[in-house]
CSV table of C-alpha atoms in Angstrom, one decimal:
chain,number,residue,atom,x,y,z
A,1,MET,CA,-8.1,-0.6,13.1
A,2,ALA,CA,-10.7,-2.1,11.1
A,3,LEU,CA,-12.3,1.4,9.4
A,4,THR,CA,-8.9,2.5,8.8
A,5,GLY,CA,-7.3,-0.5,7.6
A,6,LEU,CA,-10.3,-1.2,5.1
A,7,ILE,CA,-9.4,2.8,4.1
A,8,PHE,CA,-6.0,1.3,3.3
A,9,VAL,CA,-6.7,-1.3,1.0
A,10,GLY,CA,-9.2,0.8,-0.9
A,11,PHE,CA,-6.2,3.3,-1.0
A,12,VAL,CA,-3.5,0.5,-2.0
A,13,PHE,CA,-5.7,-1.0,-4.9
A,14,VAL,CA,-6.8,2.9,-6.5
A,15,HIS,CA,-2.9,3.8,-6.3
A,16,MET,CA,-1.9,0.1,-8.3
A,17,TYR,CA,-4.6,1.1,-11.1
A,18,GLY,CA,-3.3,4.1,-11.6
A,19,ASN,CA,0.6,3.2,-11.2
A,20,LEU,CA,-0.7,0.8,-14.3
A,21,HIS,CA,-0.8,4.1,-16.5
A,22,ILE,CA,2.7,3.3,-17.0
A,23,TYR,CA,2.1,0.6,-19.2
A,24,ARG,CA,0.2,3.2,-21.6
A,25,GLY,CA,3.1,5.3,-21.5
A,26,GLN,CA,5.0,8.5,-21.2
A,27,GLU,CA,2.0,11.1,-22.0
A,28,GLU,CA,-0.6,8.9,-20.5
A,29,PHE,CA,1.1,8.5,-16.7
A,30,ASP,CA,2.0,12.3,-16.6
A,31,HIS,CA,-1.3,13.0,-17.4
A,32,TYR,CA,-2.8,10.7,-15.5
A,33,ALA,CA,-0.4,12.9,-12.4
A,34,HIS,CA,-1.6,16.1,-13.4
A,35,TRP,CA,-5.9,14.8,-13.6
A,36,LEU,CA,-4.6,14.6,-10.0
A,37,ARG,CA,-4.0,17.8,-9.2
A,38,GLU,CA,-6.7,19.2,-11.4
A,39,LEU,CA,-9.6,17.2,-9.8
A,40,LEU,CA,-13.0,18.8,-9.1
A,41,MET,CA,-11.3,22.4,-10.2
A,42,PRO,CA,-12.3,25.0,-9.9
A,43,LEU,CA,-15.1,24.0,-7.3
A,44,VAL,CA,-11.5,22.9,-4.7
A,45,PRO,CA,-8.1,24.6,-5.7
A,46,TYR,CA,-5.6,23.3,-7.4
A,47,GLU,CA,-4.3,19.9,-5.5
A,48,GLY,CA,-7.0,20.6,-3.4
A,49,VAL,CA,-8.4,16.9,-4.0
A,50,LEU,CA,-5.0,15.4,-3.3
A,51,TRP,CA,-4.5,17.3,-0.2
A,52,ILE,CA,-8.0,16.4,1.6
A,53,LEU,CA,-6.4,12.6,0.6
A,54,ARG,CA,-3.2,13.3,2.2
A,55,ALA,CA,-5.2,14.0,5.2
A,56,VAL,CA,-7.8,11.6,5.7
A,57,LEU,CA,-4.3,9.3,5.2
A,58,VAL,CA,-2.2,10.6,7.5
A,59,THR,CA,-4.8,10.4,10.1
A,60,SER,CA,-6.1,6.9,9.5
A,61,LEU,CA,-2.0,6.2,9.4
A,62,VAL,CA,-2.1,7.9,13.2
A,63,LEU,CA,-5.1,5.9,14.3
A,64,HIS,CA,-3.9,2.7,12.3
A,65,VAL,CA,-0.7,2.8,13.4
A,66,GLY,CA,-1.7,3.8,17.7
A,67,GLY,CA,-4.5,1.3,17.6
A,68,GLY,CA,-2.5,-1.5,16.4
A,69,LEU,CA,0.5,-1.0,19.2
A,70,LEU,CA,-2.4,-0.7,21.6
A,71,LEU,CA,-4.3,-4.0,20.6
A,72,TRP,CA,-0.3,-5.3,20.6
A,73,THR,CA,0.1,-4.5,23.8
A,74,ARG,CA,-3.6,-5.5,25.2
A,75,ALA,CA,-3.2,-8.7,23.5
A,76,ARG,CA,0.1,-9.3,25.1
A,77,ARG,CA,-0.9,-8.7,28.4
A,78,ALA,CA,-4.0,-10.6,28.3
A,79,ARG,CA,-2.3,-14.3,27.4
A,80,GLY,CA,0.4,-14.3,30.0
A,81,PRO,CA,2.5,-17.0,28.5
A,82,PHE,CA,-0.4,-19.1,27.0
A,83,ARG,CA,-0.7,-18.7,22.5
A,84,ARG,CA,-3.9,-18.6,21.3
A,85,SER,CA,-5.4,-21.9,20.4
A,86,GLY,CA,-7.8,-23.3,17.2
A,87,LEU,CA,-5.6,-21.3,14.0
A,88,THR,CA,-4.3,-23.6,11.6
A,89,ARG,CA,-0.3,-22.7,11.3
A,90,GLY,CA,-1.1,-20.8,7.9
A,91,GLU,CA,-3.8,-17.5,10.5
A,92,ALA,CA,-1.5,-18.2,13.7
A,93,TRP,CA,2.0,-17.4,11.1
A,94,MET,CA,-0.6,-14.6,9.4
A,95,ALA,CA,-2.2,-13.3,12.6
A,96,ARG,CA,1.6,-13.1,14.3
A,97,SER,CA,3.1,-11.4,11.6
A,98,MET,CA,1.1,-8.4,11.1
A,99,LEU,CA,2.9,-6.3,13.5
A,100,GLY,CA,6.4,-6.8,11.5
A,101,THR,CA,4.6,-6.4,8.2
A,102,GLY,CA,3.9,-3.5,9.2
A,103,ILE,CA,6.3,-2.1,10.3
A,104,VAL,CA,8.5,-3.0,7.3
A,105,ILE,CA,5.4,-0.7,5.0
A,106,LEU,CA,5.7,1.9,7.3
A,107,LEU,CA,9.3,2.7,6.2
A,108,PHE,CA,8.4,1.7,2.9
A,109,VAL,CA,5.9,4.2,2.9
A,110,VAL,CA,8.7,6.7,4.1
A,111,PHE,CA,10.8,6.3,1.8
A,112,HIS,CA,8.4,6.2,-1.4
A,113,VAL,CA,7.2,9.5,-0.2
A,114,LEU,CA,10.9,10.9,0.2
A,115,ASP,CA,12.0,9.4,-3.5
A,116,LEU,CA,8.7,9.9,-5.9
A,117,THR,CA,6.7,12.9,-3.9
A,118,LEU,CA,9.4,15.2,-2.3
A,119,GLY,CA,12.4,14.0,-4.2
A,120,ALA,CA,14.7,14.2,-0.9
A,121,GLN,CA,18.7,13.3,-0.9
A,122,PRO,CA,19.4,10.2,-0.6
A,123,ALA,CA,16.1,8.3,-1.4
A,124,ALA,CA,15.5,10.1,-5.1
A,125,THR,CA,17.4,9.7,-7.7
A,126,ASP,CA,20.0,12.9,-9.1
A,127,THR,CA,17.4,13.3,-11.7
A,128,PHE,CA,14.5,14.0,-10.1
A,129,GLU,CA,12.1,16.6,-11.3
A,130,ALA,CA,9.2,17.7,-10.3
A,131,GLY,CA,6.0,16.8,-12.4
A,132,SER,CA,7.7,14.8,-14.1
A,133,ALA,CA,5.9,11.5,-12.8
A,134,TYR,CA,6.9,9.1,-15.7
A,135,ALA,CA,10.7,9.9,-15.9
A,136,ASN,CA,11.2,9.7,-11.8
A,137,LEU,CA,9.3,6.5,-11.6
A,138,VAL,CA,11.5,5.0,-14.1
A,139,ALA,CA,14.4,6.3,-12.9
A,140,SER,CA,13.7,5.2,-9.5
A,141,PHE,CA,13.2,1.4,-10.3
A,142,GLN,CA,16.2,1.1,-12.2
A,143,ARG,CA,17.5,1.5,-8.9
A,144,PRO,CA,18.2,-3.0,-8.7
A,145,LEU,CA,18.0,-2.4,-5.2
A,146,VAL,CA,15.6,0.7,-4.9
A,147,SER,CA,13.2,-2.2,-6.9
A,148,GLY,CA,13.7,-4.8,-5.3
A,149,PHE,CA,13.0,-3.5,-1.8
A,150,TYR,CA,9.7,-2.7,-3.5
A,151,ILE,CA,9.2,-6.1,-4.6
A,152,LEU,CA,9.9,-7.6,-0.8
A,153,THR,CA,7.6,-4.8,0.3
A,154,MET,CA,4.6,-5.5,-1.9
A,155,LEU,CA,5.1,-9.1,-0.5
A,156,VAL,CA,5.1,-8.4,2.7
A,157,LEU,CA,2.1,-6.2,2.0
A,158,THR,CA,0.4,-9.2,0.4
A,159,VAL,CA,-0.1,-10.9,3.5
A,160,HIS,CA,-0.3,-8.1,5.7
A,161,VAL,CA,-3.6,-7.1,3.6
A,162,ALA,CA,-5.1,-10.4,2.9
A,163,HIS,CA,-4.9,-11.0,6.9
A,164,GLY,CA,-6.0,-7.5,7.5
A,165,THR,CA,-8.9,-7.6,5.3
A,166,TRP,CA,-10.2,-10.7,6.3
A,167,THR,CA,-9.7,-9.5,9.9
A,168,ALA,CA,-11.8,-6.3,9.4
A,169,ALA,CA,-14.6,-7.8,7.6
A,170,ASN,CA,-14.9,-10.6,10.8
A,171,ASP,CA,-14.1,-7.4,13.5
A,172,LEU,CA,-17.3,-5.6,11.3
A,173,GLY,CA,-19.9,-8.2,11.7
A,174,ALA,CA,-19.1,-10.7,8.8
A,175,THR,CA,-19.2,-13.6,11.6
A,176,GLY,CA,-21.2,-15.8,9.6
A,177,ARG,CA,-19.7,-19.4,8.1
A,178,ARG,CA,-20.3,-18.4,4.7
A,179,LEU,CA,-19.4,-14.7,5.0
A,180,ARG,CA,-16.2,-15.3,6.4
A,181,GLN,CA,-15.7,-17.5,3.5
A,182,VAL,CA,-16.4,-14.8,0.9
A,183,ALA,CA,-14.0,-12.6,2.8
A,184,ALA,CA,-10.9,-14.7,2.9
A,185,TRP,CA,-11.5,-15.4,-0.9
A,186,VAL,CA,-12.1,-11.3,-1.1
A,187,ALA,CA,-9.1,-10.8,1.1
A,188,GLY,CA,-6.8,-13.0,-1.4
A,189,LEU,CA,-7.9,-11.9,-4.4
A,190,VAL,CA,-8.0,-7.9,-3.5
A,191,ALA,CA,-4.0,-8.6,-2.0
A,192,ILE,CA,-3.3,-11.0,-4.6
A,193,ALA,CA,-4.5,-8.6,-7.2
A,194,VAL,CA,-2.3,-5.6,-5.9
A,195,CYS,CA,1.0,-7.0,-5.7
A,196,VAL,CA,0.9,-8.7,-9.0
A,197,GLY,CA,0.1,-5.4,-10.7
A,198,ASN,CA,2.4,-3.4,-9.0
A,199,VAL,CA,5.4,-6.4,-9.2
A,200,THR,CA,5.2,-6.1,-12.6
A,201,ILE,CA,6.4,-2.4,-13.3
A,202,PRO,CA,9.5,-2.4,-11.1
A,203,LEU,CA,10.1,-6.0,-13.6
A,204,VAL,CA,9.7,-4.4,-16.6
A,205,VAL,CA,11.1,-1.2,-15.8
A,206,LEU,CA,14.9,-3.7,-14.6
A,207,LEU,CA,14.0,-5.7,-18.2
A,208,GLY,CA,14.6,-2.4,-20.1
A,209,VAL,CA,10.7,-3.1,-21.9
A,210,ILE,CA,9.9,0.2,-19.9
A,211,GLN,CA,12.5,3.4,-20.3
């Protein structure tokens, strides 16, 4: 759970950084999307790096979801009718929300892939065109329901990433008081950065700033 979770934290942060290229205009955003497909050519085939990353992410997803369900089942069986004590209300709420927030994120990932990667109906717009990353993203976010779902998911992701990163740091050995404090700050800052960076994009599209 810790290792696969950190893989996803790294992915969402880099993905957010890539999405911010949209502020540099259509040409720059489409160039970035095309560059990802040509990365390390001719050492690897066209889209080779993307397929390697997709394989790593899918494998991590299966392990993360499977591990999460296994740990959740074991925890419920072990605790019986008792709940863990010694946590603040915020810590307890975040810990108990991990399964629910994880399900929301998983549903969003499925929709997001159908919408902007595969262009599958009814998730994608009628104007979807393979290779037109900028136009597809703008057209998708011009739909208020899609933008609302995206923003809601980013808020959910903030909770999941913040608590998950802090927990992963503890699971991987950051158990000292100072290290735990540093891990909490890093987890919070990364989660907020990802949220703010991503949420601004559908907002500026809805406001007509980017079109």
